Structure formats: C-alpha cells, structure tokens
PDB file of C-alpha atoms in Angstrom:
ATOM      1  CA  MET A   1      72.535 139.460 179.733  1.00 38.00           C
ATOM      2  CA  SER A   2      73.596 138.749 176.182  1.00 47.00           C
ATOM      3  CA  ARG A   3      75.963 136.070 174.988  1.00 49.00           C
ATOM      4  CA  PRO A   4      76.870 134.712 171.596  1.00 52.00           C
ATOM      5  CA  GLY A   5      74.518 131.890 170.884  1.00 82.00           C
ATOM      6  CA  ALA A   6      73.888 129.537 168.049  1.00 87.00           C
ATOM      7  CA  LEU A   7      72.506 132.275 165.823  1.00 93.00           C
ATOM      8  CA  ASP A   8      75.568 134.510 166.343  1.00 94.00           C
ATOM      9  CA  GLY A   9      77.846 131.561 165.569  1.00 95.00           C
ATOM     10  CA  ALA A  10      75.840 130.642 162.484  1.00 97.00           C
ATOM     11  CA  VAL A  11      75.993 134.217 161.172  1.00 97.00           C
ATOM     12  CA  ALA A  12      79.746 134.404 161.853  1.00 97.00           C
ATOM     13  CA  GLY A  13      80.249 131.033 160.147  1.00 98.00           C
ATOM     14  CA  ALA A  14      78.311 132.138 157.077  1.00 98.00           C
ATOM     15  CA  VAL A  15      80.366 135.345 156.830  1.00 98.00           C
ATOM     16  CA  GLY A  16      83.563 133.351 157.274  1.00 98.00           C
ATOM     17  CA  THR A  17      82.538 130.903 154.567  1.00 98.00           C
ATOM     18  CA  VAL A  18      81.871 133.746 152.138  1.00 98.00           C
ATOM     19  CA  ALA A  19      85.364 135.108 152.900  1.00 98.00           C
ATOM     20  CA  LEU A  20      86.887 131.654 152.354  1.00 98.00           C
ATOM     21  CA  ASN A  21      85.108 131.335 149.001  1.00 97.00           C
ATOM     22  CA  LEU A  22      86.160 134.835 147.909  1.00 98.00           C
ATOM     23  CA  VAL A  23      89.822 134.125 148.665  1.00 97.00           C
ATOM     24  CA  THR A  24      89.597 130.732 146.948  1.00 96.00           C
ATOM     25  CA  TYR A  25      88.042 132.201 143.801  1.00 96.00           C
ATOM     26  CA  LEU A  26      90.565 135.040 143.775  1.00 97.00           C
ATOM     27  CA  ASP A  27      93.356 132.442 143.958  1.00 95.00           C
ATOM     28  CA  MET A  28      91.788 130.598 141.010  1.00 95.00           C
ATOM     29  CA  VAL A  29      91.732 133.828 139.002  1.00 97.00           C
ATOM     30  CA  LEU A  30      95.276 134.904 139.891  1.00 96.00           C
ATOM     31  CA  ARG A  31      96.925 131.519 139.363  1.00 94.00           C
ATOM     32  CA  ALA A  32      94.522 130.314 136.645  1.00 96.00           C
ATOM     33  CA  ARG A  33      94.035 127.110 138.591  1.00 93.00           C
ATOM     34  CA  PRO A  34      90.974 124.904 138.163  1.00 93.00           C
ATOM     35  CA  ALA A  35      88.299 124.448 140.780  1.00 92.00           C
ATOM     36  CA  SER A  36      88.841 121.624 143.226  1.00 93.00           C
ATOM     37  CA  SER A  37      86.955 118.405 142.596  1.00 94.00           C
ATOM     38  CA  THR A  38      87.020 117.447 146.281  1.00 95.00           C
ATOM     39  CA  PRO A  39      83.618 118.953 147.218  1.00 95.00           C
ATOM     40  CA  GLU A  40      81.828 116.971 144.504  1.00 96.00           C
ATOM     41  CA  GLU A  41      83.786 113.810 145.288  1.00 96.00           C
ATOM     42  CA  SER A  42      82.945 114.200 148.982  1.00 96.00           C
ATOM     43  CA  ALA A  43      79.268 114.506 148.065  1.00 96.00           C
ATOM     44  CA  ARG A  44      79.556 111.381 145.876  1.00 96.00           C
ATOM     45  CA  ARG A  45      81.111 109.373 148.684  1.00 96.00           C
ATOM     46  CA  LEU A  46      78.685 110.640 151.335  1.00 95.00           C
ATOM     47  CA  ALA A  47      75.738 109.743 149.086  1.00 96.00           C
ATOM     48  CA  ARG A  48      77.208 106.289 148.546  1.00 95.00           C
ATOM     49  CA  VAL A  49      77.752 105.730 152.296  1.00 94.00           C
ATOM     50  CA  ALA A  50      74.202 106.939 153.033  1.00 95.00           C
ATOM     51  CA  HIS A  51      72.771 104.777 150.211  1.00 96.00           C
ATOM     52  CA  ILE A  52      71.252 107.827 148.518  1.00 95.00           C
ATOM     53  CA  ASP A  53      70.634 107.579 144.783  1.00 96.00           C
ATOM     54  CA  LEU A  54      71.342 110.952 143.184  1.00 95.00           C
ATOM     55  CA  GLY A  55      69.635 109.925 139.938  1.00 95.00           C
ATOM     56  CA  PRO A  56      70.928 109.549 136.397  1.00 96.00           C
ATOM     57  CA  GLU A  57      74.543 110.667 135.915  1.00 94.00           C
ATOM     58  CA  ASP A  58      73.722 113.951 134.150  1.00 92.00           C
ATOM     59  CA  ARG A  59      71.493 114.974 137.058  1.00 96.00           C
ATOM     60  CA  ALA A  60      73.684 113.348 139.716  1.00 96.00           C
ATOM     61  CA  ALA A  61      76.659 115.486 138.628  1.00 95.00           C
ATOM     62  CA  ASN A  62      74.613 118.646 139.164  1.00 96.00           C
ATOM     63  CA  ARG A  63      73.389 117.401 142.532  1.00 97.00           C
ATOM     64  CA  ARG A  64      76.946 116.563 143.636  1.00 96.00           C
ATOM     65  CA  SER A  65      78.068 120.050 142.647  1.00 96.00           C
ATOM     66  CA  GLY A  66      75.310 121.643 144.728  1.00 96.00           C
ATOM     67  CA  LEU A  67      75.804 119.246 147.626  1.00 97.00           C
ATOM     68  CA  GLY A  68      79.554 119.912 147.657  1.00 96.00           C
ATOM     69  CA  ALA A  69      78.953 123.638 148.079  1.00 96.00           C
ATOM     70  CA  LEU A  70      76.289 123.058 150.735  1.00 97.00           C
ATOM     71  CA  ILE A  71      78.644 120.770 152.670  1.00 97.00           C
ATOM     72  CA  GLY A  72      81.193 123.605 152.675  1.00 96.00           C
ATOM     73  CA  TYR A  73      78.673 126.069 154.061  1.00 98.00           C
ATOM     74  CA  ALA A  74      77.459 123.545 156.642  1.00 97.00           C
ATOM     75  CA  THR A  75      81.043 122.964 157.790  1.00 98.00           C
ATOM     76  CA  GLY A  76      81.738 126.692 158.098  1.00 98.00           C
ATOM     77  CA  ILE A  77      78.496 127.431 159.922  1.00 98.00           C
ATOM     78  CA  ALA A  78      78.852 124.428 162.251  1.00 97.00           C
ATOM     79  CA  GLY A  79      82.454 125.334 163.085  1.00 98.00           C
ATOM     80  CA  ALA A  80      81.682 128.889 164.166  1.00 97.00           C
ATOM     81  CA  THR A  81      78.518 127.804 165.963  1.00 96.00           C
ATOM     82  CA  ALA A  82      80.543 125.291 168.001  1.00 96.00           C
ATOM     83  CA  TYR A  83      83.228 127.906 168.665  1.00 96.00           C
ATOM     84  CA  ALA A  84      80.626 130.431 169.884  1.00 94.00           C
ATOM     85  CA  ALA A  85      79.168 127.821 172.226  1.00 92.00           C
ATOM     86  CA  LEU A  86      82.610 126.916 173.601  1.00 92.00           C
ATOM     87  CA  ALA A  87      83.743 130.532 173.965  1.00 90.00           C
ATOM     88  CA  GLY A  88      80.542 131.484 175.721  1.00 85.00           C
ATOM     89  CA  ARG A  89      80.800 135.009 177.114  1.00 80.00           C
ATOM     90  CA  ARG A  90      84.589 135.180 176.894  1.00 85.00           C
ATOM     91  CA  ARG A  91      86.002 137.770 174.524  1.00 85.00           C
ATOM     92  CA  VAL A  92      88.942 136.052 172.886  1.00 92.00           C
ATOM     93  CA  PRO A  93      91.520 138.365 171.241  1.00 95.00           C
ATOM     94  CA  LEU A  94      90.916 138.574 167.489  1.00 96.00           C
ATOM     95  CA  PRO A  95      94.200 136.920 166.373  1.00 97.00           C
ATOM     96  CA  LEU A  96      93.669 133.967 168.722  1.00 97.00           C
ATOM     97  CA  ALA A  97      89.986 133.603 167.791  1.00 97.00           C
ATOM     98  CA  ALA A  98      90.829 133.836 164.071  1.00 98.00           C
ATOM     99  CA  ALA A  99      93.500 131.149 164.390  1.00 98.00           C
ATOM    100  CA  ALA A 100      91.232 128.866 166.423  1.00 97.00           C
ATOM    101  CA  LEU A 101      88.300 129.250 164.037  1.00 98.00           C
ATOM    102  CA  GLY A 102      90.420 128.845 160.903  1.00 98.00           C
ATOM    103  CA  ALA A 103      92.327 125.849 162.238  1.00 98.00           C
ATOM    104  CA  GLY A 104      89.189 124.222 163.616  1.00 97.00           C
ATOM    105  CA  VAL A 105      87.243 124.428 160.380  1.00 98.00           C
ATOM    106  CA  MET A 106      90.296 123.424 158.371  1.00 97.00           C
ATOM    107  CA  ALA A 107      90.676 120.336 160.576  1.00 97.00           C
ATOM    108  CA  MET A 108      86.986 119.507 160.083  1.00 97.00           C
ATOM    109  CA  ALA A 109      87.220 119.883 156.299  1.00 97.00           C
ATOM    110  CA  ASP A 110      90.541 118.113 155.830  1.00 96.00           C
ATOM    111  CA  GLY A 111      89.595 115.413 158.326  1.00 96.00           C
ATOM    112  CA  SER A 112      86.439 114.647 156.371  1.00 95.00           C
ATOM    113  CA  LEU A 113      88.460 114.447 153.126  1.00 96.00           C
ATOM    114  CA  ALA A 114      90.777 111.941 154.765  1.00 96.00           C
ATOM    115  CA  ALA A 115      87.962 109.963 156.413  1.00 96.00           C
ATOM    116  CA  LEU A 116      86.088 109.668 153.111  1.00 96.00           C
ATOM    117  CA  ARG A 117      89.376 108.847 151.328  1.00 96.00           C
ATOM    118  CA  VAL A 118      88.843 111.725 148.929  1.00 96.00           C
ATOM    119  CA  SER A 119      92.322 113.114 149.595  1.00 95.00           C
ATOM    120  CA  ASP A 120      95.262 112.445 151.878  1.00 95.00           C
ATOM    121  CA  PRO A 121      96.584 115.692 153.382  1.00 94.00           C
ATOM    122  CA  ARG A 122      99.808 113.891 154.337  1.00 94.00           C
ATOM    123  CA  ARG A 123     100.659 113.768 150.631  1.00 96.00           C
ATOM    124  CA  TRP A 124      99.885 117.406 149.804  1.00 95.00           C
ATOM    125  CA  SER A 125     102.517 119.700 148.331  1.00 95.00           C
ATOM    126  CA  ARG A 126     103.456 123.085 149.774  1.00 94.00           C
ATOM    127  CA  SER A 127     101.232 124.718 147.146  1.00 90.00           C
ATOM    128  CA  ASP A 128      98.316 122.462 148.138  1.00 92.00           C
ATOM    129  CA  TRP A 129      98.732 123.471 151.779  1.00 95.00           C
ATOM    130  CA  LEU A 130      98.910 127.177 150.900  1.00 91.00           C
ATOM    131  CA  SER A 131      95.725 126.796 148.852  1.00 92.00           C
ATOM    132  CA  ASP A 132      94.105 125.370 151.983  1.00 95.00           C
ATOM    133  CA  VAL A 133      95.632 127.470 154.771  1.00 97.00           C
ATOM    134  CA  VAL A 134      95.181 130.953 153.289  1.00 97.00           C
ATOM    135  CA  PRO A 135      91.410 130.681 152.669  1.00 97.00           C
ATOM    136  CA  HIS A 136      90.920 129.146 156.119  1.00 98.00           C
ATOM    137  CA  LEU A 137      92.794 132.064 157.681  1.00 98.00           C
ATOM    138  CA  ALA A 138      90.419 134.384 155.819  1.00 98.00           C
ATOM    139  CA  TYR A 139      87.508 132.299 157.166  1.00 98.00           C
ATOM    140  CA  GLY A 140      88.823 132.522 160.727  1.00 98.00           C
ATOM    141  CA  THR A 141      89.470 136.254 160.542  1.00 98.00           C
ATOM    142  CA  ALA A 142      86.059 137.084 159.071  1.00 98.00           C
ATOM    143  CA  ALA A 143      84.197 134.749 161.430  1.00 98.00           C
ATOM    144  CA  ALA A 144      86.057 136.018 164.507  1.00 97.00           C
ATOM    145  CA  ALA A 145      85.562 139.668 163.549  1.00 97.00           C
ATOM    146  CA  THR A 146      81.856 139.068 162.919  1.00 97.00           C
ATOM    147  CA  LEU A 147      81.416 137.234 166.195  1.00 95.00           C
ATOM    148  CA  GLY A 148      83.215 140.075 167.969  1.00 93.00           C
ATOM    149  CA  ARG A 149      80.847 142.627 166.403  1.00 93.00           C
ATOM    150  CA  LEU A 150      77.802 140.596 167.446  1.00 90.00           C
ATOM    151  CA  ARG A 151      78.882 140.587 171.094  1.00 80.00           C
ATOM    152  CA  PRO A 152      78.166 143.530 173.346  1.00 66.00           C
ATOM    153  CA  PRO A 153      81.223 145.680 174.251  1.00 63.00           C
ATOM    154  CA  ASP A 154      80.909 144.616 177.881  1.00 58.00           C
ATOM    155  CA  SER A 155      80.127 140.903 177.942  1.00 48.00           C
ATOM    156  CA  ARG A 156      79.312 141.035 181.696  1.00 47.00           C
ATOM    157  CA  ARG A 157      75.953 142.689 181.004  1.00 43.00           C
TER     158      ARG A 157
END
C-alpha cells in the first residue's frame, strides 16, 4: 500500500517552486522588470519580529536575500506537503489539483505579505496580479503533475 506522504509532497513542492521561479525570471527577462523586493523585506520583518540580529547592514542585506529565497522554497514545499497529506490516496484530476495547489500557495505567500505589512494585495494593479497568478499556476501545475507521477497508477494497492 503506497500513498503520497510528506516526502512526495516535499518533492512536488520543490519542483513546483522551481517552475514558479523559472516563470518569474522569464517574466523579468521578457518585460525587463526588476526583481521583487518583497522576499527580502519579508525576511527583514520576520527577523525583527523574532528578535534576530542579522549583523552589520552589508552582511544583513546578503542574509535577507538568502532568507527571502529560502522562505519561498519553504512555502512551496510546505504547501505541497500539506496538500499531499490532505489528498491522501485520492487521485485528484490534474486541473483541479493544479488550481488547488497554486491557489493554496499563493494564499500562503500573499497572506504572509499582508500579515507582515510588506504589501497589501487589495491595492495591487492588474499587472501585479498577473505577475503573481501566472507563476503560481505554473507552481500548481508542476507540483500536481509531479505528485501524480509519484503516485502508483492504482492508488488502491
């Protein structure tokens, strides 16, 4: 009897996060837009809330940059791990699983931005939303497809 567990969800989340990053970087190349400052600002605010000194500013900036990226991976991995646990042995159709995974991780990410007062999604433009939705759809599709490949064809085994 095999079922998607934490490891399957973590692998699917990592693959989804790579897809999200690829789409985001491609968007930056195509539209010549700058990188978002929200990951680093989230890291700054989390460090402040946790009373963690990141060191002198020149080193703290580098740490915030690394922490911002790690927070993104942690969010993507945690989202797919939670989804795999909730889905259990059920094989959810790919479009539905992709939408659920993408929307779930997008809600986690955007909710944390709002909670930390880094950004207010209620004030985003259409372009801002597209820059957020499209990569999260790529995340959901890649994570769902990976999770589907990690499950046995007959989940009743």
